[in-house]
Short mmCIF file of C-alpha atoms and ligand atoms in Angstrom, two decimals:
data_model
loop_
_atom_site.label_atom_id
_atom_site.label_comp_id
_atom_site.label_asym_id
_atom_site.label_seq_id
_atom_site.Cartn_x
_atom_site.Cartn_y
_atom_site.Cartn_z
CA MET Z 1 -25.67 -19.74 7.25
CA THR Z 2 -23.31 -17.81 4.94
CA GLU Z 3 -20.61 -20.41 5.58
CA GLU Z 4 -22.99 -23.21 4.55
CA LEU Z 5 -23.99 -21.37 1.39
CA LEU Z 6 -20.36 -20.69 0.48
CA SER Z 7 -19.60 -24.39 0.77
CA LEU Z 8 -22.15 -25.24 -1.96
CA PRO Z 9 -20.93 -25.84 -5.54
CA VAL Z 10 -20.34 -22.83 -7.77
CA PRO Z 11 -22.66 -22.54 -10.81
CA SER Z 12 -21.23 -24.61 -13.67
CA VAL Z 13 -20.07 -23.03 -16.93
CA PRO Z 14 -20.42 -24.47 -20.44
CA HIS Z 15 -17.44 -25.85 -22.32
CA GLY Z 16 -15.51 -23.35 -24.43
CA ASP Z 17 -12.41 -23.70 -26.54
CA ARG Z 18 -11.61 -20.05 -27.30
CA GLY Z 19 -11.74 -16.59 -25.67
CA VAL Z 20 -13.54 -15.88 -22.42
CA ALA Z 21 -15.62 -19.06 -22.71
CA TRP Z 22 -12.37 -21.10 -22.76
CA LEU Z 23 -11.00 -19.14 -19.79
CA ARG Z 24 -14.16 -19.64 -17.70
CA ALA Z 25 -14.21 -23.35 -18.50
CA HIS Z 26 -10.60 -23.87 -17.34
CA VAL Z 27 -10.12 -21.73 -14.20
CA VAL Z 28 -10.43 -22.80 -10.57
CA ARG Z 29 -13.07 -20.15 -9.88
CA PHE Z 30 -15.86 -21.83 -11.87
CA SER Z 31 -15.03 -25.49 -11.22
CA ASN Z 32 -16.19 -28.00 -8.65
CA GLY Z 33 -15.14 -31.34 -7.17
CA ALA Z 34 -11.95 -33.08 -8.34
CA GLU Z 35 -11.43 -30.58 -11.13
CA HIS Z 36 -11.56 -27.75 -8.60
CA ALA Z 37 -9.10 -29.50 -6.26
CA ARG Z 38 -6.61 -30.02 -9.10
CA ARG Z 39 -6.89 -26.45 -10.38
CA ARG Z 40 -6.83 -25.03 -6.86
CA ALA Z 41 -3.49 -26.78 -6.16
CA LEU Z 42 -2.08 -25.48 -9.44
CA THR Z 43 -3.30 -21.93 -8.82
CA THR Z 44 -2.18 -21.76 -5.21
CA LYS Z 45 1.29 -22.99 -6.12
CA LEU Z 46 1.70 -20.20 -8.66
CA ILE Z 47 1.43 -17.52 -5.97
CA GLU Z 48 3.06 -19.41 -3.11
CA ASN Z 49 5.74 -17.23 -1.46
CA VAL Z 50 5.26 -14.55 -4.11
CA GLN Z 51 6.42 -11.19 -2.72
CA VAL Z 52 5.42 -8.42 -5.07
CA THR Z 53 4.60 -4.76 -4.57
CA SER Z 54 2.34 -4.12 -7.59
CA LEU Z 55 -0.04 -5.82 -10.00
CA ASP Z 56 2.50 -5.26 -12.80
CA GLU Z 57 5.07 -7.27 -10.89
CA LEU Z 58 2.50 -9.99 -10.22
CA ALA Z 59 1.82 -10.16 -13.96
CA ALA Z 60 5.55 -10.52 -14.62
CA VAL Z 61 5.94 -13.25 -11.99
CA LEU Z 62 3.05 -15.11 -13.61
CA GLY Z 63 4.81 -14.97 -16.97
CA LEU Z 64 2.41 -12.37 -18.42
CA PRO Z 65 4.42 -9.13 -18.23
CA GLY Z 66 2.68 -6.04 -19.57
CA SER Z 67 -0.66 -7.84 -19.75
CA LEU Z 68 -2.71 -5.59 -17.47
CA ASP Z 69 -4.48 -3.71 -20.28
CA ASP Z 70 -5.72 -7.03 -21.61
CA ILE Z 71 -6.65 -8.17 -18.10
CA ALA Z 72 -8.66 -4.94 -17.63
CA THR Z 73 -10.56 -5.75 -20.82
CA ILE Z 74 -11.29 -9.33 -19.75
CA ALA Z 75 -12.24 -8.62 -16.13
CA PRO Z 76 -15.72 -7.09 -16.72
CA CYS Z 77 -16.67 -10.13 -18.83
CA TYR Z 78 -15.19 -12.86 -16.62
CA GLN Z 79 -18.20 -13.80 -14.47
CA PRO Z 80 -20.61 -16.18 -16.22
CA HIS Z 81 -23.56 -13.81 -15.73
CA GLU Z 82 -21.74 -11.00 -17.55
CA PRO Z 83 -21.94 -10.51 -21.35
CA VAL Z 84 -18.72 -11.15 -23.30
CA THR Z 85 -17.32 -8.55 -25.70
CA ALA Z 86 -15.30 -9.30 -28.84
CA GLU Z 87 -12.46 -7.26 -27.29
CA ALA Z 88 -12.39 -9.49 -24.23
CA ASP Z 89 -12.29 -12.64 -26.40
CA ALA Z 90 -9.43 -11.13 -28.40
CA ALA Z 91 -7.57 -10.20 -25.19
CA VAL Z 92 -7.81 -13.78 -23.91
CA GLU Z 93 -6.46 -15.09 -27.21
CA ARG Z 94 -3.53 -12.65 -27.08
CA LEU Z 95 -2.57 -13.92 -23.62
CA ALA Z 96 -3.32 -17.62 -24.12
CA ARG Z 97 -0.46 -18.84 -26.25
CA ASN Z 98 -1.31 -22.32 -24.97
CA HIS Z 99 -4.86 -23.30 -24.25
CA ASP Z 100 -4.02 -25.37 -21.19
CA GLU Z 101 -4.94 -25.29 -17.49
CA ASP Z 102 -1.64 -23.72 -16.47
CA THR Z 103 -2.15 -20.75 -18.79
CA ALA Z 104 -5.76 -20.41 -17.66
CA ALA Z 105 -4.59 -20.40 -14.03
CA ARG Z 106 -2.13 -17.56 -14.72
CA ILE Z 107 -4.66 -15.43 -16.58
CA GLY Z 108 -7.35 -16.31 -14.03
CA LEU Z 109 -5.17 -15.17 -11.13
CA LEU Z 110 -4.64 -11.78 -12.73
CA VAL Z 111 -8.31 -11.37 -13.61
CA GLN Z 112 -9.31 -12.29 -10.04
CA ALA Z 113 -6.71 -9.82 -8.76
CA TRP Z 114 -7.64 -6.93 -11.05
CA ALA Z 115 -10.95 -5.48 -9.86
CA ALA Z 116 -10.92 -6.96 -6.34
CA THR Z 117 -7.53 -5.52 -5.43
CA ARG Z 118 -8.42 -2.10 -6.74
CA ALA Z 119 -11.73 -2.18 -4.87
CA PHE Z 120 -9.88 -3.24 -1.72
CA ALA Z 121 -7.44 -0.33 -2.15
CA GLU Z 122 -10.39 2.07 -2.42
CA HIS Z 123 -11.85 0.57 0.74
CA LEU Z 124 -8.53 1.20 2.54
CA ARG Z 125 -8.22 4.73 1.15
CA THR Z 126 -11.72 5.84 2.05
CA GLY Z 127 -12.43 3.70 5.09
CA ASN Z 128 -15.87 2.96 3.64
CA PRO Z 129 -17.34 -0.14 5.25
CA GLY Z 130 -18.54 -3.06 3.17
CA PRO Z 131 -16.60 -5.82 1.48
CA PRO Z 132 -14.62 -4.97 -1.68
CA VAL Z 133 -16.31 -7.90 -3.46
CA PRO Z 134 -19.94 -7.57 -2.26
CA VAL Z 135 -21.43 -10.89 -3.43
CA THR Z 136 -20.61 -14.20 -5.00
CA ARG Z 137 -22.85 -16.90 -6.48
CA ARG Z 138 -23.63 -20.52 -5.70
CA ALA Z 139 -25.70 -23.26 -7.30
CA ALA Z 140 -28.72 -23.90 -5.03
CA GLN Z 141 -32.42 -24.71 -5.21
CA GLY Z 142 -32.06 -25.68 -8.87
CA GLY Z 143 -30.78 -22.22 -9.76
CA VAL Z 144 -28.20 -19.62 -8.75
CA VAL Z 145 -28.28 -17.75 -5.44
CA GLU Z 146 -26.32 -14.64 -4.50
CA VAL Z 147 -24.36 -14.83 -1.26
CA GLY Z 148 -23.33 -11.62 0.52
CA LEU Z 149 -19.68 -11.40 1.59
CA ASP Z 150 -19.98 -8.92 4.49
CA ALA Z 151 -18.81 -11.51 7.01
CA HIS Z 152 -16.16 -13.02 4.73
CA PRO Z 153 -14.55 -10.41 2.47
CA PHE Z 154 -12.05 -12.97 1.16
CA GLY Z 155 -14.63 -15.73 0.87
CA HIS Z 156 -14.88 -18.95 2.84
CA GLY Z 157 -14.77 -22.67 2.19
CA PRO Z 158 -13.26 -24.41 -0.83
CA HIS Z 159 -13.26 -21.28 -3.03
CA ALA Z 160 -11.88 -18.86 -0.40
CA CYS Z 161 -9.41 -16.42 -1.89
CA PRO Z 162 -5.90 -17.89 -2.13
CA GLY Z 163 -4.47 -14.46 -2.97
CA ARG Z 164 -5.22 -12.72 0.30
CA ASP Z 165 -1.64 -11.96 1.38
CA VAL Z 166 -0.47 -10.84 -2.04
CA ALA Z 167 -3.64 -8.78 -2.48
CA THR Z 168 -3.33 -7.11 0.90
CA ARG Z 169 0.17 -5.89 0.23
CA ILE Z 170 -0.63 -4.61 -3.24
CA ALA Z 171 -3.88 -2.97 -2.09
CA LYS Z 172 -2.15 -1.12 0.73
CA ASN Z 173 0.44 0.15 -1.77
CA LEU Z 174 -2.27 1.24 -4.20
CA ALA Z 175 -4.26 2.94 -1.44
CA PHE Z 176 -1.22 4.81 -0.17
CA ARG Z 177 -0.35 5.99 -3.67
CA ALA Z 178 -3.95 7.11 -4.28
CA LEU Z 179 -3.89 9.23 -1.12
CA HIS Z 180 -1.30 11.41 -2.90
CA HIS Z 181 -3.58 12.05 -5.87
CA GLN Z 182 -6.67 13.42 -4.16
CA ASP Z 183 -7.96 16.96 -4.63
CA GLU Z 184 -7.26 17.80 -0.99
CA PRO Z 185 -3.96 17.03 0.76
CA PHE Z 186 -3.97 14.26 3.35
CA VAL Z 187 -2.41 14.58 6.78
CA LEU Z 188 0.09 11.84 7.51
CA PRO Z 189 0.66 11.48 11.25
CA ASN Z 190 4.01 10.01 12.27
CA ALA Z 191 4.13 7.24 14.88
CA TRP Z 192 7.09 5.86 16.81
CA ASP Z 193 5.71 2.50 17.99
CA HIS Z 194 2.85 0.05 17.52
CA ALA Z 195 0.46 1.71 19.96
CA SER Z 196 0.88 5.20 18.53
CA ALA Z 197 0.36 3.84 14.99
CA VAL Z 198 -2.86 1.95 15.77
CA ALA Z 199 -4.26 4.81 17.88
CA LEU Z 200 -3.75 7.20 14.97
CA HIS Z 201 -5.38 4.84 12.48
CA ALA Z 202 -8.30 4.22 14.84
CA SER Z 203 -8.94 7.95 15.02
CA GLY Z 204 -9.49 8.03 11.25
CA PHE Z 205 -6.09 8.59 9.61
CA ARG Z 206 -5.99 6.28 6.60
CA ALA Z 207 -2.20 5.85 6.64
CA VAL Z 208 0.58 6.35 9.16
CA GLY Z 209 4.28 7.22 8.82
CA THR Z 210 7.17 6.85 11.23
CA THR Z 211 9.25 9.63 12.77
CA SER Z 212 13.00 9.13 12.83
CA LEU Z 213 13.42 11.35 15.90
CA GLY Z 214 10.74 9.38 17.75
CA VAL Z 215 12.20 5.99 16.86
CA ALA Z 216 15.79 7.02 17.64
CA ALA Z 217 15.00 8.94 20.84
CA ALA Z 218 12.77 6.15 22.19
CA HIS Z 219 15.86 3.92 22.01
CA GLY Z 220 18.32 6.44 23.44
CA ILE Z 221 19.90 7.16 20.06
CA GLU Z 222 20.59 10.56 18.57
CA ASP Z 223 18.59 11.29 15.40
CA GLY Z 224 19.98 12.24 11.99
CA ALA Z 225 23.24 10.31 12.19
CA GLY Z 226 21.90 7.09 10.62
CA LEU Z 227 22.44 5.16 13.86
CA ALA Z 228 18.90 3.88 14.44
CA GLY Z 229 18.79 1.56 11.42
CA ASP Z 230 18.08 -1.67 13.31
CA GLU Z 231 15.35 -0.07 15.43
CA THR Z 232 13.75 1.55 12.37
CA VAL Z 233 13.75 -1.69 10.38
CA ARG Z 234 12.31 -3.67 13.30
CA LEU Z 235 9.51 -1.14 13.74
CA ALA Z 236 8.81 -0.95 10.01
CA ARG Z 237 8.46 -4.74 9.76
CA MET Z 238 6.07 -4.77 12.71
CA LEU Z 239 3.94 -1.90 11.37
CA ALA Z 240 3.88 -3.43 7.87
CA ASN Z 241 1.60 -6.16 9.26
CA LEU Z 242 -1.03 -3.66 10.35
CA PRO Z 243 -4.24 -3.51 8.31
CA PHE Z 244 -3.51 -0.06 6.83
CA PRO Z 245 -0.71 1.49 4.77
CA VAL Z 246 2.44 2.47 6.63
CA THR Z 247 5.38 4.45 5.33
CA ALA Z 248 8.79 4.23 6.97
CA ASP Z 249 11.36 6.99 7.28
CA LEU Z 250 14.58 5.25 6.29
CA GLU Z 251 16.69 8.43 6.57
CA SER Z 252 19.39 8.08 3.88
CA GLY Z 253 19.23 4.28 3.78
CA PHE Z 254 21.52 3.75 6.79
CA GLY Z 255 24.67 3.73 4.72
CA GLY Z 256 23.67 0.81 2.49
CA ALA Z 257 24.69 0.57 -1.17
CA PRO Z 258 21.80 1.17 -3.63
CA ASP Z 259 21.16 -2.55 -4.20
CA GLU Z 260 21.18 -3.22 -0.45
CA VAL Z 261 18.72 -0.41 0.26
CA ALA Z 262 16.55 -1.65 -2.64
CA GLU Z 263 16.50 -5.17 -1.18
CA LEU Z 264 15.68 -3.78 2.24
CA VAL Z 265 12.76 -1.73 0.93
CA ALA Z 266 11.33 -4.66 -1.04
CA GLY Z 267 11.50 -6.92 2.00
CA LEU Z 268 10.04 -4.55 4.59
CA GLY Z 269 6.43 -4.89 3.44
CA VAL Z 270 5.64 -1.20 3.96
CA ALA Z 271 3.59 0.81 1.45
CA GLY Z 272 6.02 3.71 1.34
CA VAL Z 273 9.47 4.89 2.34
CA ASN Z 274 11.18 8.25 2.80
CA LEU Z 275 14.74 8.52 1.56
CA GLU Z 276 16.58 11.76 2.23
CA ASP Z 277 19.58 13.29 0.51
CA GLY Z 278 20.85 14.87 3.73
CA ARG Z 279 23.95 13.24 5.16
CA PRO Z 280 25.48 13.79 8.61
CA HIS Z 281 27.88 16.36 7.15
CA GLY Z 282 26.01 17.96 4.26
CA LEU Z 283 24.17 16.69 1.23
CA ALA Z 284 24.52 13.62 -0.99
CA ASP Z 285 25.74 14.11 -4.52
CA PRO Z 286 22.40 14.42 -6.41
CA HIS Z 287 23.55 11.99 -9.12
CA ARG Z 288 24.31 9.30 -6.55
CA GLN Z 289 21.07 9.98 -4.71
CA ALA Z 290 19.22 9.54 -8.02
CA GLU Z 291 21.00 6.18 -8.48
CA LEU Z 292 19.81 5.09 -5.07
CA ILE Z 293 16.24 6.09 -5.92
CA ARG Z 294 16.41 4.30 -9.27
CA ALA Z 295 17.65 1.09 -7.68
CA VAL Z 296 14.85 1.10 -5.10
CA LYS Z 297 12.13 1.79 -7.67
CA GLU Z 298 13.37 -0.96 -9.97
CA ARG Z 299 13.32 -3.50 -7.16
CA ALA Z 300 10.10 -2.37 -5.41
CA PRO Z 301 8.04 -0.40 -7.95
CA GLY Z 302 4.82 -0.51 -5.95
CA VAL Z 303 6.34 1.07 -2.84
CA PHE Z 304 5.76 4.84 -2.78
CA LEU Z 305 9.17 6.50 -2.66
CA ASN Z 306 9.08 9.95 -1.14
CA ALA Z 307 12.36 11.70 -1.90
CA ARG Z 308 13.25 14.13 0.85
CA ILE Z 309 15.36 17.04 -0.29
CA ASP Z 310 17.32 18.64 2.51
CA THR Z 311 18.54 21.75 0.72
CA HIS Z 312 15.99 24.06 2.20
CA TRP Z 313 16.79 23.88 5.84
CA LEU Z 314 20.50 24.13 5.01
CA GLY Z 315 19.69 27.51 3.44
CA ILE Z 316 20.55 26.39 -0.12
CA ALA Z 317 18.84 28.22 -3.02
CA THR Z 318 15.49 27.01 -4.36
CA GLU Z 319 17.03 26.42 -7.83
CA GLU Z 320 19.14 23.63 -6.33
CA THR Z 321 16.05 22.16 -4.65
CA GLU Z 322 14.21 22.21 -7.96
CA ASP Z 323 17.11 20.66 -9.82
CA ARG Z 324 17.31 17.84 -7.29
CA ALA Z 325 13.55 17.35 -7.37
CA ARG Z 326 13.63 16.91 -11.17
CA ARG Z 327 16.50 14.43 -11.00
CA TYR Z 328 14.80 12.38 -8.30
CA VAL Z 329 11.46 12.33 -10.11
CA ASP Z 330 13.25 11.30 -13.34
CA ALA Z 331 14.86 8.47 -11.36
CA GLY Z 332 11.38 7.23 -10.33
CA ALA Z 333 10.58 9.05 -7.07
CA ASP Z 334 6.80 9.10 -6.56
CA GLY Z 335 6.75 12.20 -4.41
CA ILE Z 336 9.04 14.90 -3.09
CA PHE Z 337 9.35 16.14 0.44
CA VAL Z 338 10.98 19.45 1.15
CA ALA Z 339 11.24 19.89 4.88
CA GLY Z 340 11.16 23.50 6.02
CA LEU Z 341 9.52 24.73 2.82
CA THR Z 342 7.07 27.55 3.60
CA GLU Z 343 7.45 30.24 0.91
CA PRO Z 344 4.19 30.03 -1.15
CA ARG Z 345 5.92 30.64 -4.50
CA ASP Z 346 8.43 27.81 -3.86
CA VAL Z 347 5.67 25.49 -2.72
CA GLU Z 348 3.62 26.18 -5.84
CA ARG Z 349 6.61 25.64 -8.15
CA LEU Z 350 7.74 22.38 -6.60
CA ALA Z 351 4.18 21.06 -6.42
CA THR Z 352 4.06 21.00 -10.22
CA LEU Z 353 6.85 18.38 -10.38
CA ALA Z 354 5.33 15.57 -8.28
CA PRO Z 355 3.01 15.11 -5.29
CA LEU Z 356 4.58 17.50 -2.78
CA ASN Z 357 4.95 16.74 0.91
CA VAL Z 358 5.61 19.44 3.48
CA LEU Z 359 5.71 19.48 7.26
CA ALA Z 360 2.66 20.68 9.17
CA GLN Z 361 3.03 24.42 9.63
CA ALA Z 362 1.14 27.62 10.39
CA ARG Z 363 -1.05 27.21 7.25
CA THR Z 364 -4.15 25.03 7.32
CA PRO Z 365 -4.43 21.90 5.14
CA LYS Z 366 -6.89 23.84 2.96
CA GLN Z 367 -4.37 26.67 2.42
CA LEU Z 368 -1.57 24.21 1.68
CA GLY Z 369 -3.90 22.34 -0.68
CA ASP Z 370 -4.57 25.59 -2.55
CA LEU Z 371 -0.80 25.88 -3.08
CA GLY Z 372 -0.74 22.36 -4.56
CA VAL Z 373 0.53 20.38 -1.54
CA LYS Z 374 -0.66 16.75 -1.48
CA ARG Z 375 0.72 15.42 1.80
CA ILE Z 376 1.23 17.11 5.16
CA SER Z 377 3.43 15.25 7.64
CA THR Z 378 3.51 15.86 11.34
CA GLY Z 379 7.19 14.80 11.48
CA SER Z 380 8.43 14.52 15.05
CA LEU Z 381 5.68 16.80 16.45
CA LEU Z 382 3.50 14.00 17.85
CA PHE Z 383 6.40 12.32 19.60
CA ARG Z 384 7.48 15.62 21.12
CA ALA Z 385 3.90 16.37 22.17
CA ALA Z 386 3.60 12.94 23.80
CA LEU Z 387 6.82 13.53 25.71
CA ARG Z 388 5.59 16.91 26.92
CA HIS Z 389 2.22 15.41 27.90
CA THR Z 390 3.96 12.57 29.77
CA VAL Z 391 6.06 14.96 31.82
CA ALA Z 392 3.09 17.28 32.46
CA THR Z 393 1.01 14.33 33.67
CA ALA Z 394 3.72 13.16 36.09
CA GLU Z 395 4.16 16.71 37.38
CA ALA Z 396 0.40 17.05 37.95
CA VAL Z 397 0.36 13.82 40.00
CA ARG Z 398 3.40 14.95 42.00
CA ASP Z 399 1.95 18.41 42.62
CA GLY Z 400 -1.53 17.23 43.62
CA ARG Z 401 -3.25 18.64 40.50
CA THR Z 402 -5.75 16.80 38.28
CA PRO Z 403 -3.70 15.09 35.55
CA PRO Z 404 -4.55 15.86 31.90
CA ASP Z 405 -6.88 13.50 30.05
CA ALA Z 406 -5.45 10.14 28.95
CA PHE Z 407 -6.56 6.99 27.12
CA GLY Z 408 -8.14 4.43 29.45
CA TYR Z 409 -6.35 1.10 30.08
CA ALA Z 410 -9.07 -0.92 28.33
CA GLU Z 411 -9.08 1.53 25.45
CA VAL Z 412 -5.39 0.90 24.79
CA GLN Z 413 -5.86 -2.88 25.05
CA ASP Z 414 -8.70 -2.65 22.55
CA LEU Z 415 -6.67 -0.50 20.16
CA VAL Z 416 -3.79 -2.96 20.21
CA SER Z 417 -6.02 -5.94 19.50
CA ARG Z 418 -7.88 -4.05 16.76
CA GLY Z 419 -4.62 -3.01 15.19
CA THR Z 420 -3.41 -6.55 14.94
CA ARG Z 421 -6.55 -7.78 13.22
CA SER Z 422 -5.93 -8.53 9.57
CA CYS Z 423 -7.18 -6.50 6.61
CA ALA Z 424 -10.83 -6.64 5.52
CA GLY Z 425 -11.93 -8.64 8.54
C1 LIG R 1 -3.54 -10.47 -5.85
C2 LIG R 1 -4.85 -10.40 -5.75
C3 LIG R 1 -5.79 -11.57 -5.76
C4 LIG R 1 -5.64 -12.81 -6.30
C5 LIG R 1 -4.43 -13.35 -7.04
C6 LIG R 1 -6.87 -13.53 -6.06
C7 LIG R 1 -7.12 -14.82 -6.48
C8 LIG R 1 -8.29 -15.50 -6.28
C9 LIG R 1 -8.62 -16.78 -6.85
C10 LIG R 1 -7.74 -17.59 -7.76
C11 LIG R 1 -9.85 -17.14 -6.40
C12 LIG R 1 -10.64 -18.42 -6.76
C13 LIG R 1 -10.38 -19.49 -5.76
C14 LIG R 1 -11.19 -20.74 -6.00
O1 LIG R 1 -12.17 -20.67 -6.74
O2 LIG R 1 -10.85 -21.78 -5.42
C15 LIG R 1 -10.30 -16.08 -5.54
C16 LIG R 1 -11.50 -16.08 -4.88
C17 LIG R 1 -11.93 -15.02 -4.12
N1 LIG R 1 -11.31 -13.82 -3.90
FE1 LIG R 1 -9.46 -13.31 -4.52
N2 LIG R 1 -7.73 -12.73 -5.35
C18 LIG R 1 -7.11 -11.53 -5.16
C19 LIG R 1 -7.62 -10.42 -4.51
C20 LIG R 1 -8.80 -10.43 -3.81
C21 LIG R 1 -9.30 -9.33 -3.01
C22 LIG R 1 -8.59 -8.01 -2.80
C23 LIG R 1 -10.49 -9.72 -2.50
C24 LIG R 1 -11.44 -8.93 -1.63
C25 LIG R 1 -11.12 -8.42 -0.48
C26 LIG R 1 -10.75 -11.06 -2.97
C27 LIG R 1 -11.87 -11.78 -2.65
C28 LIG R 1 -12.12 -13.04 -3.11
C29 LIG R 1 -13.32 -13.79 -2.78
C30 LIG R 1 -14.47 -13.29 -1.93
C31 LIG R 1 -13.19 -15.04 -3.41
C32 LIG R 1 -14.15 -16.20 -3.30
C33 LIG R 1 -15.23 -16.15 -4.31
C34 LIG R 1 -16.22 -17.27 -4.03
O3 LIG R 1 -16.14 -17.99 -3.02
O4 LIG R 1 -17.12 -17.43 -4.84
N3 LIG R 1 -9.70 -11.45 -3.75
N4 LIG R 1 -9.34 -15.09 -5.49
#
């Protein structure tokens, strides 16, 4: 029934030669028939193979850099049933240097992206059910009917969303970033393969990281020496397709030059990365580490870059940690991660510089939150626990004892198939 309704024509809009009325009258969204087919081809082509990490980048790719304030003004007035403000008309005129279909398609894409992508990100952050765009409208029974989008969050039929892939990547990035700006810290569990990642998400964690020890050890490689690059990249690419934000621990970038690491990060598809300044035999020069961070943020601005500072567990003074934190944040780092940091005064000080990530420790999330921490990682703990549990289970079988509890076979099959389902349905 919904499919049939969504295949009906969209309500027509009156002609307009300026402002929002002009935009409505020239975009794919409010057209039907041959006009729709022509505009749809034009619009789809504009975002074909577009790989961006943020709405800002999308605006730049569409030839409208820095236009998002104007887009935000237009968006609430875009739908034909919404009243138009003078500000929205003025914003359209600022962006529409030419009043042609191509310009309308570019502005229209950004307006379509604006509210829907942010609503989708909220949906990913909170896990609240319900489609990000709740209803659309169709011309029927001589009037306009509302059609619910529960079954088709990205629409269906001729007007189905052409921006789904671009939107999904940007929304996951936005959701992951937003998790770092909540009142309470969030716990980021670290997975080492597909099954551990989907099982963690299914139990309610909104985002999942990777553990370098887990990934390296699972492949018979020693951790911390930058030797598990291929395995890490392969896993990150696989997890990037999951319907929730994933952040990958890239250690120090596996020896790549800044532009190579930047290219790698942009191409992985993950919502976040960790880059550490620890090197196999000490610490990176902070200036060079800042250059690496800057290069990555310029190339992939929407990817959350968590700068790990390895001073603390090498016993180096907190002043050095703070100095590095400032340099990395100035270079564009979105968060800082100081492994081994437990002293409350240090935690509080560093938490003022950027969203602070620490490893899970004796304090509760609430206590860490009171100190200003925003993200609590489990690091390699889950992998080590799984290893212990595996051995304990085998020993119980061998010794004739009841083995500890485990996931059922069907449960794992279900998790894997759920994990591979795409975002928003
Ligand atoms: C980069 C972000 C996005 C872009 C560029 C984009 C672009 C578009 C465009 C151009 C259309 C009109 C297609 C046509 O009329 O033929 C459309 C329709 C639609 N979009 Fe998106 N969109 C984006 C994000 C989203 C998100 C996040 C959602 C919700 C999960 C969404 C849901 C929809 C729906 C439901 C329709 C169909 C409306 C209808 O059938 O009446 N879009 N989108």
